[in-house]
Short mmCIF file of C-alpha atoms and ligand atoms in Angstrom, two decimals:
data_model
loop_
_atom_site.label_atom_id
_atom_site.label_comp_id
_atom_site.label_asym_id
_atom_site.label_seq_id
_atom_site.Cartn_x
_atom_site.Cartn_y
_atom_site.Cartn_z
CA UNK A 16 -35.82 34.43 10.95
CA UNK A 17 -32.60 33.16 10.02
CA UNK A 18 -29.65 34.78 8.40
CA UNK A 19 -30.78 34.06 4.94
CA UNK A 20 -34.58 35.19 5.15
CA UNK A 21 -32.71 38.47 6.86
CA UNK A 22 -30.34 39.12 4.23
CA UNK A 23 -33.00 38.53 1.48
CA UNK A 24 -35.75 40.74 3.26
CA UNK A 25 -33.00 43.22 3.18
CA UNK A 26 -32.33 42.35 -0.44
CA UNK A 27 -36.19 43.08 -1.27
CA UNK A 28 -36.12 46.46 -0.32
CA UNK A 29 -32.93 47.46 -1.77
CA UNK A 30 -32.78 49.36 -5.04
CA UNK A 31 -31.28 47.40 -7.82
CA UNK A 32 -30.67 50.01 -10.94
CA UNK A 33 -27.91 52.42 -9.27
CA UNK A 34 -25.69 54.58 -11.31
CA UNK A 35 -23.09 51.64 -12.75
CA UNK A 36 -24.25 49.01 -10.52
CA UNK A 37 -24.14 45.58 -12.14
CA UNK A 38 -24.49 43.58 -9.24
CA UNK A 39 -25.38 44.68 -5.56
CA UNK A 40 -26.64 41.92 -2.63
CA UNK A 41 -26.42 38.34 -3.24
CA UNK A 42 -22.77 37.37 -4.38
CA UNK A 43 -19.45 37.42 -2.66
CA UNK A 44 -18.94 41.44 -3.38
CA UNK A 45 -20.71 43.79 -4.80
CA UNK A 46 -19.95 44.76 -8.86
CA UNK A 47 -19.91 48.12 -9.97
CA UNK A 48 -18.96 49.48 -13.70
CA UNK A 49 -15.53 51.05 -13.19
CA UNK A 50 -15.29 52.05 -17.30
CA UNK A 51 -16.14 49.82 -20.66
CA UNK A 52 -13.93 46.90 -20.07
CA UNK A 53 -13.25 46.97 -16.00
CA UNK A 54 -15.40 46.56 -12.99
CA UNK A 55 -14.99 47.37 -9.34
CA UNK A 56 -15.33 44.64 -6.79
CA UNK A 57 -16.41 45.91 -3.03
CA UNK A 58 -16.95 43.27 0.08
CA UNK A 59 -17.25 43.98 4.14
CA UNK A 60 -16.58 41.49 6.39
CA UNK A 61 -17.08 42.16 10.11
CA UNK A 62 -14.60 39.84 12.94
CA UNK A 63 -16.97 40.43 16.20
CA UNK A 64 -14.64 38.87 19.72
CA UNK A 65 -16.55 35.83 20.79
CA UNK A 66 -18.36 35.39 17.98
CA UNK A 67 -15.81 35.32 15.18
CA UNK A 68 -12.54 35.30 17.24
CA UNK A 69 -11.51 34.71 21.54
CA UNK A 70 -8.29 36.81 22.22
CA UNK A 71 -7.07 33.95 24.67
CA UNK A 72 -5.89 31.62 21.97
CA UNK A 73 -5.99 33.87 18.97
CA UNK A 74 -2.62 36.14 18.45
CA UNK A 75 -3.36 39.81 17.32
CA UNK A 76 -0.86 39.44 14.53
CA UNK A 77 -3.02 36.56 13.48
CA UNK A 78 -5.83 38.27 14.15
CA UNK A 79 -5.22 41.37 12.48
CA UNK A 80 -3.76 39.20 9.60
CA UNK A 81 -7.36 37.26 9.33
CA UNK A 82 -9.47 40.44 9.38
CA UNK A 83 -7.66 40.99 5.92
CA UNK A 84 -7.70 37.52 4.75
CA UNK A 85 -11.47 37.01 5.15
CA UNK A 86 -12.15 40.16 2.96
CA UNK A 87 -9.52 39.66 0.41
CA UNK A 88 -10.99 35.76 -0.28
CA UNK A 89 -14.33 37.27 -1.62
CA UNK A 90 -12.15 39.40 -4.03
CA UNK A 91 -10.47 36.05 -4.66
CA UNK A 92 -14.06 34.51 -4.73
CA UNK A 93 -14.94 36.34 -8.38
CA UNK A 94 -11.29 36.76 -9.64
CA UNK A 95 -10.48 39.74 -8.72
CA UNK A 96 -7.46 41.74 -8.06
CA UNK A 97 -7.12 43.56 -4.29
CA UNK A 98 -6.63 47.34 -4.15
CA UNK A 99 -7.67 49.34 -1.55
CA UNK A 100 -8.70 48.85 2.49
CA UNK A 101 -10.86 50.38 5.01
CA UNK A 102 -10.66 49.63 8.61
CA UNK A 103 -13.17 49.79 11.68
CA UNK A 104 -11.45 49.63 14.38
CA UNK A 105 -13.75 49.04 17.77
CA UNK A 106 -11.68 48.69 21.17
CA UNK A 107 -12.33 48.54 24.82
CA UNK A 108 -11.69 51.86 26.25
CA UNK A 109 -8.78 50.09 28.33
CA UNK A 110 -6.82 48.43 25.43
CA UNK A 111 -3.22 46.43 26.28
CA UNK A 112 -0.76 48.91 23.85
CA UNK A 113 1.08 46.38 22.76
CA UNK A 114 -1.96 44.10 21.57
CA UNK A 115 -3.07 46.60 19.42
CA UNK A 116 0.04 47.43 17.67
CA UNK A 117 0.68 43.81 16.96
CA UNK A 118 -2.84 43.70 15.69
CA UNK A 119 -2.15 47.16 13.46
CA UNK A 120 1.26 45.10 12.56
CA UNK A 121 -0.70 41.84 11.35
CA UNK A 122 -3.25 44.14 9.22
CA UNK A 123 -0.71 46.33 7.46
CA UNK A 124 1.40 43.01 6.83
CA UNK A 125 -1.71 40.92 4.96
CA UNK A 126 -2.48 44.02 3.60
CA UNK A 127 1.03 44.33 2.16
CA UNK A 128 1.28 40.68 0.79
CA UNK A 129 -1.65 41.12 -1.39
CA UNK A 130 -0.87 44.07 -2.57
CA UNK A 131 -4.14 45.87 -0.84
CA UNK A 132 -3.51 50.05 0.11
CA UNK A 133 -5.17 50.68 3.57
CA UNK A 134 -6.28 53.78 3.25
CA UNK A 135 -8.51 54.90 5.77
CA UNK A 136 -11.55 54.06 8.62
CA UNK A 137 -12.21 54.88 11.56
CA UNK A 138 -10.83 53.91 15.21
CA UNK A 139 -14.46 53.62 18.26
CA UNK A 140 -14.20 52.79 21.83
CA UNK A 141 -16.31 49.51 22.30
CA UNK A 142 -18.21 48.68 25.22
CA UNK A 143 -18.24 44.90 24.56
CA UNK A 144 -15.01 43.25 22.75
CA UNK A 145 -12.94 43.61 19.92
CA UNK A 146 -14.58 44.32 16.44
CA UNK A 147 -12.86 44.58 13.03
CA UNK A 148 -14.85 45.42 10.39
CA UNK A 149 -12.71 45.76 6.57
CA UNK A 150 -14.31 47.08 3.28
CA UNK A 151 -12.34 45.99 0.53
CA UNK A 152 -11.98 47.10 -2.82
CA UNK A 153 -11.07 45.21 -5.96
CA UNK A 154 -11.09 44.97 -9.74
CA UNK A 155 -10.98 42.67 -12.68
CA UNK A 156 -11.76 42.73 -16.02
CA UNK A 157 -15.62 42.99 -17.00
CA UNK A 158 -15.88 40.15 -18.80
CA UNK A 159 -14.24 37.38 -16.55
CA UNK A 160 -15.99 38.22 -13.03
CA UNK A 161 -17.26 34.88 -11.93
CA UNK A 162 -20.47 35.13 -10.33
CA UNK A 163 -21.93 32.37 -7.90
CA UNK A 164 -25.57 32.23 -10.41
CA UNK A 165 -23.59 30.68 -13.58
CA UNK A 166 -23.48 26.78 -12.67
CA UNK A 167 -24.67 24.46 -15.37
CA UNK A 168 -26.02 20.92 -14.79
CA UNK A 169 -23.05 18.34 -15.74
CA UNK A 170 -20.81 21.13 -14.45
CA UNK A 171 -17.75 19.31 -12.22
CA UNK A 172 -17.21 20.65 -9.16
CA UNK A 173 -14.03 21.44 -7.57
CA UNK A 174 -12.80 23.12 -4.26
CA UNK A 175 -9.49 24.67 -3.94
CA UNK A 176 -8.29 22.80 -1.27
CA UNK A 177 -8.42 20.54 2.18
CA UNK A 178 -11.84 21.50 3.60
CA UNK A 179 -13.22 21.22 7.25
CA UNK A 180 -9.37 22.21 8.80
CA UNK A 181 -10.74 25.32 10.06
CA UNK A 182 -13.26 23.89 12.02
CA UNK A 183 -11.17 21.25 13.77
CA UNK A 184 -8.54 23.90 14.39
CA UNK A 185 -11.28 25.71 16.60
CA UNK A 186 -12.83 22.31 18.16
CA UNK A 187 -8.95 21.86 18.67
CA UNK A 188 -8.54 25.30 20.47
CA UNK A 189 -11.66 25.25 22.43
CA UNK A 190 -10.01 21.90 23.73
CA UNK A 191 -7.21 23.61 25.11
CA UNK A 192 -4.79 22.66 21.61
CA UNK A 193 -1.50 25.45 21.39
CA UNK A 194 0.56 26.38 18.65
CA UNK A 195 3.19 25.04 20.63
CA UNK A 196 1.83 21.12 19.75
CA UNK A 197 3.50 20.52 16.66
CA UNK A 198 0.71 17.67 16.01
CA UNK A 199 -1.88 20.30 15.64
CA UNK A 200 -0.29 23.33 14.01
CA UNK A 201 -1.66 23.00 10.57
CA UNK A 202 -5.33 22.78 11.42
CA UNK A 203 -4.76 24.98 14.32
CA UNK A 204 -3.51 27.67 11.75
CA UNK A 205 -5.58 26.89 9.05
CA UNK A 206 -8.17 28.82 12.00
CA UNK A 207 -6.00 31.10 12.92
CA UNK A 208 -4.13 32.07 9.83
CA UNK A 209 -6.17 31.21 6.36
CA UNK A 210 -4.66 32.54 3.18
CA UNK A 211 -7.27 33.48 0.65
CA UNK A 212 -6.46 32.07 -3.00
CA UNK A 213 -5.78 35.57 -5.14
CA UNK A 214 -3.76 34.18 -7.45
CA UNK A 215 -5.75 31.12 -7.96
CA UNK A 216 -9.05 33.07 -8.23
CA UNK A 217 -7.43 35.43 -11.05
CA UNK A 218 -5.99 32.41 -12.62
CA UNK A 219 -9.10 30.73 -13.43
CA UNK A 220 -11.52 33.65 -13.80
CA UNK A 221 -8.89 34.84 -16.92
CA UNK A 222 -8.55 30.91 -18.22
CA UNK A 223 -12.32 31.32 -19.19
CA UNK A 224 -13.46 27.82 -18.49
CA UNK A 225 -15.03 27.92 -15.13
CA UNK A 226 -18.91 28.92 -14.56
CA UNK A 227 -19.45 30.22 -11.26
CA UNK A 228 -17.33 30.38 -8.18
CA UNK A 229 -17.83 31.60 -4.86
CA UNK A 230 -15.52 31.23 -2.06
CA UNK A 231 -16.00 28.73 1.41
CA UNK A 232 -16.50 31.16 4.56
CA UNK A 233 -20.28 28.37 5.59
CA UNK A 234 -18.75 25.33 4.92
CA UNK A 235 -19.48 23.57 1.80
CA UNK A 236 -23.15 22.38 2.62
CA UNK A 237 -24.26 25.86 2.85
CA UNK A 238 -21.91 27.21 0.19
CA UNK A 239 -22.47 25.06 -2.10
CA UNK A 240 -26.10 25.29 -1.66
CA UNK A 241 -25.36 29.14 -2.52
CA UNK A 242 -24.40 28.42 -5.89
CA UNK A 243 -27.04 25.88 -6.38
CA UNK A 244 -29.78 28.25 -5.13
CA UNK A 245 -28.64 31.67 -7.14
CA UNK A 246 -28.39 28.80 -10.41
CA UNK A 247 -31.31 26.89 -10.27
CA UNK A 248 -29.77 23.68 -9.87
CA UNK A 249 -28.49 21.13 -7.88
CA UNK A 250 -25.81 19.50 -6.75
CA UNK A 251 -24.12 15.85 -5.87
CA UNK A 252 -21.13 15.80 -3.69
CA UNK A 253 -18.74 12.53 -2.87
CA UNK A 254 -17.83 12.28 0.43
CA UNK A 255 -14.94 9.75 -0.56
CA UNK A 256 -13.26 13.09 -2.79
CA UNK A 257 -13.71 15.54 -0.36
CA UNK A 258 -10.18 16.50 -0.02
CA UNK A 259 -8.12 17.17 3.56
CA UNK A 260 -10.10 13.95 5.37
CA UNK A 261 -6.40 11.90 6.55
CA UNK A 262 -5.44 15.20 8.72
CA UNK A 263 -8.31 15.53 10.70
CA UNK A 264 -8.40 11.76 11.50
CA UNK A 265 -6.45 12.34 14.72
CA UNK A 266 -8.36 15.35 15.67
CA UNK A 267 -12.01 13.81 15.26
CA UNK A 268 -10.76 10.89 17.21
CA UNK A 269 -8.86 13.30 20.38
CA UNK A 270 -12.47 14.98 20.12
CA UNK A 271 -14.71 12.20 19.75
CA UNK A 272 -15.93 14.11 16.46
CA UNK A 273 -16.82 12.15 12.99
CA UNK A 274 -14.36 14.11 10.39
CA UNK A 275 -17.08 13.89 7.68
CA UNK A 276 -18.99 16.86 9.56
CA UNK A 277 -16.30 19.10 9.76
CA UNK A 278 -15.91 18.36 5.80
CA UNK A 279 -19.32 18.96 5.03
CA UNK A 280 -20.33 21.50 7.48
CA UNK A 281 -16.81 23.20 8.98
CA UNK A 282 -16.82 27.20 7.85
CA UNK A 283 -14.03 29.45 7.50
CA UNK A 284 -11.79 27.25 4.70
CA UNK A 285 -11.53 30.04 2.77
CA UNK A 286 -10.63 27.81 -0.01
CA UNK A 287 -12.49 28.39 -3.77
CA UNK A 288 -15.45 26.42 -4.59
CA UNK A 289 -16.14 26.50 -8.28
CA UNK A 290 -17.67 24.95 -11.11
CA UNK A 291 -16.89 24.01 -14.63
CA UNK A 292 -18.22 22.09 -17.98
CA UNK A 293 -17.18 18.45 -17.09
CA UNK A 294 -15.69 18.18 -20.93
CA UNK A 295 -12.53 20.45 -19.29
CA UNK A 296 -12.12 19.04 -16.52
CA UNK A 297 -8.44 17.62 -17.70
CA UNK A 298 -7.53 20.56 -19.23
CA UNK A 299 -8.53 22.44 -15.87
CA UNK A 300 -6.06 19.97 -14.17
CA UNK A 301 -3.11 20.21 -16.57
CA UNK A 302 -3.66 23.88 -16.37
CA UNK A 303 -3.84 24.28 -12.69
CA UNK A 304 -0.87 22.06 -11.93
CA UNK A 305 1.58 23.67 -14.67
CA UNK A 306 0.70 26.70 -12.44
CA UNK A 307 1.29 24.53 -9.12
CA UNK A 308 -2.12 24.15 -7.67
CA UNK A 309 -3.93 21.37 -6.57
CA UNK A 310 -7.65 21.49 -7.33
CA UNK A 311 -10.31 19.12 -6.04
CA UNK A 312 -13.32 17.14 -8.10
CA UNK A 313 -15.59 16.56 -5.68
CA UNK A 314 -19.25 16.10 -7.59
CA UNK A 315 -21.10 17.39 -10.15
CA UNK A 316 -24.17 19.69 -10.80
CA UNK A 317 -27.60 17.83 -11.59
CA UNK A 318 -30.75 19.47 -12.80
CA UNK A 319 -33.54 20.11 -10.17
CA UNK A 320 -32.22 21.82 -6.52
CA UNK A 321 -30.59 21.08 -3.21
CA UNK A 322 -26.95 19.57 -2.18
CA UNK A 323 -26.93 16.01 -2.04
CA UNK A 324 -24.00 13.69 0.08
CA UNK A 325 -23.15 10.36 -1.17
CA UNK A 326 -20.61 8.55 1.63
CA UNK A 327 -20.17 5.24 2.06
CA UNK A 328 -22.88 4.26 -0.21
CA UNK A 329 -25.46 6.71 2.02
CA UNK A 330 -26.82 9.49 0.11
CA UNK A 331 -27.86 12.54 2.50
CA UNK A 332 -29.28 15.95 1.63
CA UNK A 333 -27.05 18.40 3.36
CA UNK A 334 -28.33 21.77 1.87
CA UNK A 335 -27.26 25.15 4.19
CA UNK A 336 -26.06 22.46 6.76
CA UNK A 337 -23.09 24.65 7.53
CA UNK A 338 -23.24 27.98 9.61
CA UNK A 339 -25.91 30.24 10.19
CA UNK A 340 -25.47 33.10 12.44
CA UNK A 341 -29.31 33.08 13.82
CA UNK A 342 -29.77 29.51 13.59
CA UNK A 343 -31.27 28.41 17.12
CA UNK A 344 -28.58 26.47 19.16
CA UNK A 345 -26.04 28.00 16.48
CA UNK A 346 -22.12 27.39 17.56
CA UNK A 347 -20.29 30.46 18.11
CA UNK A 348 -16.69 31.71 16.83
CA UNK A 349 -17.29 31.44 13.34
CA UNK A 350 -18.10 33.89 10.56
CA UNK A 351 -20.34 34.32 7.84
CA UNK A 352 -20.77 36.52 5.09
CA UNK A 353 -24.00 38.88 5.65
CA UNK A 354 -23.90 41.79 3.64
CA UNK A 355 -22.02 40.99 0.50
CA UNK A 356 -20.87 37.59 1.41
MG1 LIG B 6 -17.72 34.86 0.35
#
């Protein structure tokens, strides 16, 4: 069983007409009626040492600052606003003080920047590790949540920014790569650090002209495949527009690693992936860069299913290519988003 027959058997046998619930499993957070013309938004993300994160190369203040991050990005994912936090704190029972407080610093700090209240969780001795788990809650008006089901064939679609960074930052750091090489910092962080796109999400989930949107935690052949599967559709990508290729050049080369897999299958962007009629696609430009954003074409939705690559003149179907947490011979320290991913 993998982790999407697990999350859908668990989907099956979950209840689906709650009090106010307008959408439970299956999207990036949950959506429950808040009054006529809101909705809240409520995610959980779960940072698990060794499998998500390894303490020898990842700062707490990072850390701490990620666990945050990674939760805020699926409010980003269906344009929502941040609000509140809850925290699960699991520790070894012989803790370093001053790790944890720079952790506690990092979380309040992200927290902080976008605008997100902790306001309560609880604190466990672990046996094995370091685990974070964050519940998030957000909101956003009724009628502009973008859901990951709404992608129509002839739809462009677009990705927020460089993709497949992430993943060479870790390749990078499993090689041995510091902070301290100036050469690597910006894929190193873009691991360490990512910044989830809040203002970018509510941007375009109030300009009305995108479809769905989800954001990139599987890398793009599984998230894309997402949207394609929850829309009935499919979906063509361009390897030549895939955007962030030139800066992982040097790193695939150091590594002996073709960058086209790290752009296709490299998790943890945390960048928006999103889809709109192909008849706005200039006015979704001229939009975003009044605003200062860069936003990515990168292919377009096709009637029928599955993600297809063309590169180079190759086409290659790269459906849920990216990361599974139970797929055999699976690489570790990544995340996914089981639960309401
Ligand atoms: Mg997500």
């Amino acid at each position: 069983m993998n982790e999407r027959d697990l999350i859908e058997h668990i989907r099956l046998l979950t209840e689906t007409d709650g009090a106010g619930l307008l959408l439970g499993i299956g999207d990036d957070c949950a959506v429950i009626e808040k009054d006529r013309e809101t909705v809240w938004l409520l995610t959980m993300d779960t940072l698990i040492e060794s499998v998500h994160f390894n303490c020898k190369w990842h700062p707490p203040e990072l850390l701490g600052r990620k666990a945050v991050a990674v939760n805020i990005s699926d409010i980003a994912a269906m344009g929502g606003r941040p609000l509140f936090a809850l925290l699960s704190l699991g520790l070894p029972a012989d803790f370093a003080e001053q790790w944890a407080k720079q952790l506690s610093y990092g979380i309040s700090k992200a927290c902080q920047q976008y605008g997100c209240l902790l306001i309560g969780g609880d604190t466990v001795c672990s046996p094995a590790g370091v685990s974070l788990t964050l519940t998030v809650i957000g909101e956003m008006q009724r009628n502009q949540v973008l859901y990951r089901d709404k992608a129509k064939p002839g739809d462009t679609i677009w990705v927020s920014g460089p993709l497949g960074w992430s993943a060479a930052g870790l390749a990078l750091l499993q090689a041995g790569k510091t902070l301290a090489d100036q050469q690597w910092q910006q894929l190193l962080l873009a691991h360490l650090d990512p910044q989830p796109r809040v203002q970018l999400g509510q941007f375009l989930a109030s300009s009305g002209l995108v479809h769905a949107m989800m954001d990139m935690s599987d890398g793009l052949a599984t998230d894309l495949a997402h949207i394609c599967t929850r829309s009935k559709v499919g979906a063509w990508v361009e390897g030549d527009l895939l955007p962030g290729r030139e800066a992982l050049a040097a790193a695939g080369e150091l590594l002996c690693q073709d960058p086209l897999r790290w752009l296709v299958s490299g998790g943890e962007d945390y960048e928006l992936l999103f889809t709109a009629s192909s008849a706005n696609k200039a006015k979704l430009l001229e939009l975003t860069t009044a605003q200062g954003w860069t936003v990515y074409p990168i292919g377009t939705i096709i009637e029928g299913q599955g993600v297809s690559l063309l590169n180079s003149g190759v086409q290659e179907t790269i459906s849920f290519d990216g990361f599974d947490h139970f797929k055999k011979g699976e690489r570790s320290c990544t995340r996914t988003d089981a639960g309401s991913g």
